[in-house]
Amino acid sequence: MSRLKIAIPNKGALSAAATEILRESGYRQRSDSKELRLVDAENDVEFFYLRPRDIALYVGEGTLDVGITGRDLLLDSGAKADEVLPLEFGRSTFRFAGPRGSYDELADLAGTRIATSYVGIVESFLAERGIDATVVRLDGAVETSIQLGVADVIADVVETGTTLRRAGLEVFGEPILESEAVLITRSGNGSPAFDVFRRRVEGVLVARGYVMMDYDIETAKLDAALAVTPGMEGPTVSPLQREGWVAVRAMVRRDGAQRLMDELWELGARAILLTDIHACRI
Ligand SMILES: Nc1ncnc2c1ncn2[C@@H]1O[C@H](COP(=O)(O)OP(=O)(O)OP(=O)(O)O)[C@@H](O)[C@H]1O
Ligand SMILES: O=P(O)(O)OC[C@H]1O[C@H](OP(=O)(O)OP(=O)(O)O)[C@H](O)[C@@H]1O
Ligand SMILES: [Mg+2]
């Protein structure tokens, strides 16, 4: 049985966070950024460090079993790979942009030259809307193409909007796509080894997004308290030495936990504790 072959970005906007989530999932990661292949024998997996744009193709063809890349790159590639899990990092929006004040809505694209390094996404978008425009394929740094006269409009990834502003450009029309880093595998892959890998990564995402809350509450107020902390699979309630009181343990979302603690305090809960979750399987 060959090892699970996993592709991750070797550099660029997704690389560091991809490496971190795999390390937190208990996998060995490379220490030298020039290493493009790494075997983790203990976990029976093999990592391949590749360009994010190529990862969808390797996975779609079945050369590699699993990959981490951007949703936009997956869609742009047209590869036969499926998104199986959003990874909550590498977020960006894909937008049209032009010189400030020149365009208002997407219909204004008709007859323009659009520069982009995401030709697949743009051509699909134009075809779906019946907009007739010319797509100019560039490898990157597309913002300069308008100033150089090779395009009228660009379509590109926007994170903070800094690059656009610096180039005197502004977005117009609704975002074409909301992207983030995603776990992908070829359509129909359900191998046990992939399931283990996916459960580990999911466990890290849950552990990052949730904390464990413990508190003591009078039994008479338990129902009101459990409405505040219903937990993921249902809270644990244990009897306390103190007559008429119970101890409750429940997972709560990290963002908003302090407000829950305030609500529980108002209900009469005491000894309210928050602890981080290092890893989990839900
Ligand atoms: N500020 C950003 N710049 C570029 N890509 C970003 C940014 N924020 C998120 N991303 C996402 O990262 C992925 C692109 O990663 P990366 O920049 O490594 O690829 P690339 O642009 O093709 O490579 P390179 O920048 O080395 O030419 C896309 O999925 C994109 O949506
Ligand atoms: O909205 P911002 O925060 O300014 O980020 C978006 C910019 O960053 C990316 O470029 P990248 O660094 O990947 O270079 P590239 O265009 O050569 O890919 C992207 O292509 C935009 O140019
Ligand atoms: Mg880039």
Short mmCIF file of C-alpha atoms and ligand atoms in Angstrom, two decimals:
data_model
loop_
_atom_site.label_atom_id
_atom_site.label_comp_id
_atom_site.label_asym_id
_atom_site.label_seq_id
_atom_site.Cartn_x
_atom_site.Cartn_y
_atom_site.Cartn_z
CA MET A 1 0.00 0.00 0.00
CA SER A 2 1.74 3.23 -1.12
CA ARG A 3 1.93 6.24 1.14
CA LEU A 4 -0.69 9.02 0.88
CA LYS A 5 0.82 11.65 -1.44
CA ILE A 6 0.06 15.22 -0.36
CA ALA A 7 0.82 18.44 -2.28
CA ILE A 8 1.34 21.76 -0.49
CA PRO A 9 2.39 25.22 -1.73
CA ASN A 10 6.20 25.55 -1.77
CA LYS A 11 6.09 29.37 -1.47
CA GLY A 12 3.76 32.35 -1.78
CA ALA A 13 0.67 33.48 0.08
CA LEU A 14 -0.53 30.02 1.21
CA SER A 15 2.72 28.23 2.02
CA ALA A 16 3.45 29.17 5.65
CA ALA A 17 -0.11 28.66 6.91
CA ALA A 18 -0.40 25.33 5.06
CA THR A 19 2.81 24.09 6.66
CA GLU A 20 1.59 25.22 10.10
CA ILE A 21 -1.76 23.43 9.91
CA LEU A 22 0.00 20.20 8.89
CA ARG A 23 2.52 20.53 11.73
CA GLU A 24 -0.38 21.03 14.18
CA SER A 25 -1.99 17.93 12.65
CA GLY A 26 1.02 15.91 13.77
CA TYR A 27 2.90 15.68 10.48
CA ARG A 28 6.62 16.25 9.90
CA GLN A 29 7.33 19.34 7.79
CA ARG A 30 10.46 20.39 5.94
CA SER A 31 13.04 22.62 7.61
CA ASP A 32 14.73 23.62 4.34
CA SER A 33 12.57 25.58 1.86
CA LYS A 34 14.59 24.09 -1.01
CA GLU A 35 13.38 20.59 -0.11
CA LEU A 36 10.54 19.78 -2.54
CA ARG A 37 9.74 16.29 -1.22
CA LEU A 38 9.51 14.87 2.30
CA VAL A 39 8.56 11.43 3.61
CA ASP A 40 6.82 11.19 6.99
CA ALA A 41 7.21 7.43 7.48
CA GLU A 42 5.64 7.41 10.96
CA ASN A 43 2.38 8.75 9.50
CA ASP A 44 2.80 6.90 6.21
CA VAL A 45 2.48 10.05 4.08
CA GLU A 46 4.71 11.80 1.55
CA PHE A 47 4.68 15.59 0.99
CA PHE A 48 5.40 17.33 -2.32
CA TYR A 49 6.08 21.08 -2.24
CA LEU A 50 4.73 22.58 -5.46
CA ARG A 51 3.39 25.79 -7.00
CA PRO A 52 -0.19 26.29 -5.85
CA ARG A 53 -1.39 26.66 -9.41
CA ASP A 54 -0.01 23.22 -10.35
CA ILE A 55 -1.35 21.41 -7.28
CA ALA A 56 -4.94 21.18 -8.57
CA LEU A 57 -3.66 19.57 -11.80
CA TYR A 58 -1.53 16.93 -10.02
CA VAL A 59 -4.46 16.01 -7.75
CA GLY A 60 -7.06 16.05 -10.53
CA GLU A 61 -4.98 13.65 -12.62
CA GLY A 62 -4.50 11.32 -9.64
CA THR A 63 -0.71 11.80 -9.61
CA LEU A 64 -1.08 13.06 -6.05
CA ASP A 65 -3.88 12.11 -3.64
CA VAL A 66 -4.53 15.32 -1.71
CA GLY A 67 -3.60 18.97 -2.00
CA ILE A 68 -3.83 22.35 -0.33
CA THR A 69 -4.34 25.25 -2.75
CA GLY A 70 -6.61 28.25 -3.31
CA ARG A 71 -10.25 27.84 -4.32
CA ASP A 72 -9.64 30.31 -7.14
CA LEU A 73 -6.66 28.34 -8.46
CA LEU A 74 -8.66 25.10 -8.26
CA LEU A 75 -11.51 26.65 -10.29
CA ASP A 76 -9.13 28.39 -12.69
CA SER A 77 -7.29 25.13 -13.43
CA GLY A 78 -10.42 23.24 -14.53
CA ALA A 79 -8.85 20.16 -12.88
CA LYS A 80 -11.05 17.16 -11.95
CA ALA A 81 -10.46 17.76 -8.25
CA ASP A 82 -13.02 18.59 -5.57
CA GLU A 83 -12.86 21.02 -2.67
CA VAL A 84 -13.47 18.92 0.47
CA LEU A 85 -12.69 21.37 3.29
CA PRO A 86 -12.21 25.17 3.53
CA LEU A 87 -9.11 25.83 5.65
CA GLU A 88 -9.93 29.34 7.01
CA PHE A 89 -6.73 31.04 5.78
CA GLY A 90 -5.50 32.65 2.51
CA ARG A 91 -8.78 34.50 2.11
CA SER A 92 -9.10 36.80 -0.90
CA THR A 93 -11.73 38.11 -3.27
CA PHE A 94 -11.42 38.03 -7.05
CA ARG A 95 -12.42 41.37 -8.58
CA PHE A 96 -12.48 43.42 -11.74
CA ALA A 97 -10.67 46.75 -11.42
CA GLY A 98 -10.00 49.73 -13.67
CA PRO A 99 -8.64 53.29 -13.53
CA ARG A 100 -10.47 55.27 -10.83
CA GLY A 101 -13.82 56.58 -12.09
CA SER A 102 -13.71 54.72 -15.43
CA TYR A 103 -16.10 51.80 -14.84
CA ASP A 104 -19.20 51.34 -12.69
CA GLU A 105 -20.67 47.91 -13.37
CA LEU A 106 -19.78 44.58 -14.95
CA ALA A 107 -21.75 45.38 -18.12
CA ASP A 108 -19.09 48.06 -18.79
CA LEU A 109 -16.65 45.20 -19.51
CA ALA A 110 -18.12 44.74 -23.02
CA GLY A 111 -15.48 45.43 -25.69
CA THR A 112 -12.63 45.87 -23.19
CA ARG A 113 -9.28 44.08 -22.94
CA ILE A 114 -9.07 42.34 -19.53
CA ALA A 115 -5.63 41.38 -18.16
CA THR A 116 -5.49 38.50 -15.69
CA SER A 117 -3.45 35.47 -14.59
CA TYR A 118 -6.73 33.63 -13.90
CA VAL A 119 -7.93 33.19 -17.50
CA GLY A 120 -10.15 30.18 -16.73
CA ILE A 121 -12.18 32.06 -14.14
CA VAL A 122 -12.56 35.21 -16.26
CA GLU A 123 -13.51 33.40 -19.48
CA SER A 124 -16.13 31.33 -17.64
CA PHE A 125 -17.51 34.45 -15.97
CA LEU A 126 -17.80 36.36 -19.28
CA ALA A 127 -19.36 33.38 -21.10
CA GLU A 128 -21.95 32.86 -18.33
CA ARG A 129 -23.01 36.49 -18.65
CA GLY A 130 -22.70 36.75 -22.43
CA ILE A 131 -20.20 39.60 -22.15
CA ASP A 132 -17.95 40.00 -25.21
CA ALA A 133 -14.44 41.10 -24.11
CA THR A 134 -10.83 40.15 -24.84
CA VAL A 135 -8.87 38.30 -22.14
CA VAL A 136 -5.13 39.09 -22.00
CA ARG A 137 -3.20 36.30 -20.19
CA LEU A 138 -0.39 37.55 -17.91
CA ASP A 139 1.59 35.63 -15.29
CA GLY A 140 1.21 38.19 -12.51
CA ALA A 141 1.67 41.82 -11.42
CA VAL A 142 -1.26 42.53 -13.75
CA GLU A 143 -1.96 45.97 -12.28
CA THR A 144 0.70 47.58 -14.48
CA SER A 145 -0.82 46.29 -17.74
CA ILE A 146 -3.33 49.17 -17.96
CA GLN A 147 -0.64 51.84 -17.62
CA LEU A 148 1.40 50.00 -20.28
CA GLY A 149 -1.57 50.09 -22.64
CA VAL A 150 -2.01 46.33 -23.08
CA ALA A 151 -5.32 46.23 -21.20
CA ASP A 152 -8.26 48.43 -20.19
CA VAL A 153 -9.30 46.44 -17.11
CA ILE A 154 -7.75 43.79 -14.84
CA ALA A 155 -9.21 40.82 -12.98
CA ASP A 156 -7.12 39.77 -10.00
CA VAL A 157 -6.88 38.61 -6.40
CA VAL A 158 -7.56 41.40 -3.88
CA GLU A 159 -6.64 40.96 -0.21
CA THR A 160 -6.12 44.43 1.30
CA GLY A 161 -6.51 46.46 -1.93
CA THR A 162 -3.09 48.07 -1.43
CA THR A 163 -1.67 47.04 -4.80
CA LEU A 164 -4.72 48.40 -6.60
CA ARG A 165 -4.64 51.73 -4.79
CA ARG A 166 -0.93 52.15 -5.45
CA ALA A 167 -1.63 51.57 -9.17
CA GLY A 168 -4.45 54.18 -9.19
CA LEU A 169 -7.06 51.47 -9.78
CA GLU A 170 -10.39 50.75 -8.12
CA VAL A 171 -12.63 47.69 -8.12
CA PHE A 172 -16.06 47.70 -9.75
CA GLY A 173 -18.92 45.19 -9.88
CA GLU A 174 -19.57 42.49 -7.32
CA PRO A 175 -16.72 40.07 -6.38
CA ILE A 176 -16.44 37.25 -8.91
CA LEU A 177 -15.33 34.79 -6.23
CA GLU A 178 -14.57 34.60 -2.52
CA SER A 179 -11.46 32.43 -2.22
CA GLU A 180 -9.55 30.79 0.64
CA ALA A 181 -7.15 27.90 1.02
CA VAL A 182 -8.97 24.59 0.56
CA LEU A 183 -8.22 20.88 0.93
CA ILE A 184 -8.76 19.15 -2.42
CA THR A 185 -8.79 15.56 -3.62
CA ARG A 186 -9.73 13.92 -6.89
CA SER A 187 -13.41 13.36 -7.37
CA GLY A 188 -14.59 10.17 -5.67
CA ASN A 189 -11.52 9.59 -3.48
CA GLY A 190 -12.63 7.91 -0.23
CA SER A 191 -9.49 6.04 0.82
CA PRO A 192 -9.13 5.28 4.56
CA ALA A 193 -5.72 7.03 4.52
CA PHE A 194 -7.33 10.20 3.12
CA ASP A 195 -10.11 10.00 5.76
CA VAL A 196 -7.51 9.90 8.56
CA PHE A 197 -5.69 12.90 7.05
CA ARG A 198 -8.90 14.88 6.66
CA ARG A 199 -10.03 14.12 10.23
CA ARG A 200 -6.72 15.38 11.58
CA VAL A 201 -6.90 18.66 9.66
CA GLU A 202 -10.58 19.12 10.60
CA GLY A 203 -9.60 18.51 14.23
CA VAL A 204 -7.03 21.32 14.08
CA LEU A 205 -9.59 23.73 12.59
CA VAL A 206 -12.11 22.90 15.33
CA ALA A 207 -9.42 23.17 18.03
CA ARG A 208 -8.51 26.62 16.66
CA GLY A 209 -12.11 27.81 16.56
CA TYR A 210 -13.35 26.42 19.89
CA VAL A 211 -12.38 26.49 23.56
CA MET A 212 -13.50 24.31 26.46
CA MET A 213 -15.67 26.03 29.08
CA ASP A 214 -16.16 24.67 32.63
CA TYR A 215 -18.41 26.16 35.30
CA ASP A 216 -20.49 25.36 38.40
CA ILE A 217 -24.21 26.21 38.51
CA GLU A 218 -27.22 25.55 40.77
CA THR A 219 -29.25 22.63 39.43
CA ALA A 220 -32.35 24.84 39.41
CA LYS A 221 -30.67 27.10 36.83
CA LEU A 222 -29.10 24.32 34.73
CA ASP A 223 -31.57 24.55 31.81
CA ALA A 224 -30.97 28.28 31.43
CA ALA A 225 -27.20 27.71 31.53
CA LEU A 226 -27.29 24.90 28.95
CA ALA A 227 -29.18 27.21 26.61
CA VAL A 228 -26.09 29.45 26.77
CA THR A 229 -23.58 26.58 26.33
CA PRO A 230 -25.26 23.78 24.33
CA GLY A 231 -21.81 22.44 23.35
CA MET A 232 -20.95 20.58 20.13
CA GLU A 233 -22.21 17.07 20.95
CA GLY A 234 -24.01 18.09 24.13
CA PRO A 235 -22.37 19.33 27.37
CA THR A 236 -21.14 17.10 30.21
CA VAL A 237 -23.00 17.64 33.51
CA SER A 238 -21.53 16.15 36.71
CA PRO A 239 -22.79 16.26 40.31
CA LEU A 240 -20.84 18.42 42.76
CA GLN A 241 -20.09 17.71 46.42
CA ARG A 242 -22.05 20.91 47.13
CA GLU A 243 -25.74 20.02 47.52
CA GLY A 244 -27.97 21.35 44.69
CA TRP A 245 -25.04 22.33 42.40
CA VAL A 246 -23.59 20.68 39.26
CA ALA A 247 -20.45 21.13 37.16
CA VAL A 248 -20.86 21.71 33.40
CA ARG A 249 -18.23 21.24 30.65
CA ALA A 250 -18.99 22.35 27.06
CA MET A 251 -17.13 23.38 23.87
CA VAL A 252 -17.89 26.96 22.84
CA ARG A 253 -16.70 29.08 19.91
CA ARG A 254 -13.53 31.01 20.78
CA ASP A 255 -14.94 34.26 19.40
CA GLY A 256 -17.79 35.18 21.74
CA ALA A 257 -16.62 33.08 24.70
CA GLN A 258 -16.12 36.11 26.96
CA ARG A 259 -19.71 37.24 26.34
CA LEU A 260 -20.95 33.75 27.25
CA MET A 261 -18.96 33.96 30.48
CA ASP A 262 -20.72 37.25 31.29
CA GLU A 263 -24.11 35.67 30.64
CA LEU A 264 -23.29 32.64 32.79
CA TRP A 265 -22.09 34.88 35.63
CA GLU A 266 -25.41 36.77 35.52
CA LEU A 267 -27.21 33.39 35.77
CA GLY A 268 -25.27 32.64 38.95
CA ALA A 269 -22.58 30.38 37.50
CA ARG A 270 -19.25 30.44 39.31
CA ALA A 271 -15.75 28.99 38.82
CA ILE A 272 -16.16 29.69 35.07
CA LEU A 273 -12.99 28.47 33.32
CA LEU A 274 -11.84 28.63 29.66
CA THR A 275 -9.14 26.25 28.39
CA ASP A 276 -7.62 25.90 24.93
CA ILE A 277 -8.13 22.70 22.96
CA HIS A 278 -4.86 21.42 21.52
CA ALA A 279 -6.41 18.88 19.12
CA CYS A 280 -9.66 16.94 18.76
CA ARG A 281 -11.68 14.49 16.67
CA ILE A 282 -15.38 15.42 16.44
N1 LIG B 1 -2.37 38.96 -1.07
C1 LIG B 1 -2.42 37.85 -1.81
N2 LIG B 1 -1.67 37.76 -2.93
C2 LIG B 1 -1.73 36.66 -3.70
N3 LIG B 1 -2.48 35.59 -3.47
C3 LIG B 1 -3.23 35.65 -2.36
C4 LIG B 1 -3.24 36.76 -1.49
N4 LIG B 1 -4.10 36.50 -0.47
C5 LIG B 1 -4.59 35.29 -0.70
N5 LIG B 1 -4.09 34.78 -1.83
C6 LIG B 1 -4.40 33.48 -2.41
O1 LIG B 1 -3.18 32.75 -2.56
C7 LIG B 1 -3.20 32.03 -3.79
C8 LIG B 1 -2.08 32.54 -4.67
O2 LIG B 1 -0.91 32.17 -4.01
P1 LIG B 1 0.50 32.57 -4.64
O3 LIG B 1 0.64 34.04 -4.57
O4 LIG B 1 1.50 31.72 -3.99
O5 LIG B 1 0.29 32.10 -6.11
P2 LIG B 1 0.77 32.88 -7.35
O6 LIG B 1 0.35 34.33 -7.20
O7 LIG B 1 0.28 32.13 -8.52
O8 LIG B 1 2.34 32.75 -7.21
P3 LIG B 1 3.35 33.95 -7.29
O9 LIG B 1 2.75 35.07 -6.46
O10 LIG B 1 4.59 33.37 -6.69
O11 LIG B 1 3.42 34.28 -8.75
C9 LIG B 1 -4.57 32.28 -4.41
O12 LIG B 1 -5.44 31.27 -4.01
C10 LIG B 1 -4.98 33.60 -3.80
O13 LIG B 1 -6.40 33.73 -3.72
O1 LIG B 2 -4.82 43.36 -2.19
P1 LIG B 2 -3.36 43.19 -1.82
O2 LIG B 2 -3.15 42.97 -0.34
O3 LIG B 2 -2.51 44.29 -2.39
O4 LIG B 2 -2.87 41.80 -2.46
C1 LIG B 2 -3.22 41.47 -3.76
C2 LIG B 2 -1.98 41.48 -4.63
O5 LIG B 2 -1.10 40.41 -4.22
C3 LIG B 2 -1.03 39.43 -5.23
O6 LIG B 2 0.14 39.59 -5.96
P2 LIG B 2 1.37 38.62 -5.65
O7 LIG B 2 2.10 39.14 -4.49
O8 LIG B 2 0.88 37.20 -5.56
O9 LIG B 2 2.21 38.83 -6.94
P3 LIG B 2 1.73 38.34 -8.39
O10 LIG B 2 0.66 39.33 -8.82
O11 LIG B 2 2.97 38.38 -9.18
O12 LIG B 2 1.16 36.95 -8.20
C4 LIG B 2 -2.17 39.68 -6.15
O13 LIG B 2 -1.86 39.22 -7.49
C5 LIG B 2 -2.34 41.19 -6.08
O14 LIG B 2 -1.42 41.83 -6.94
MG MG B 3 0.72 35.78 -6.68
#
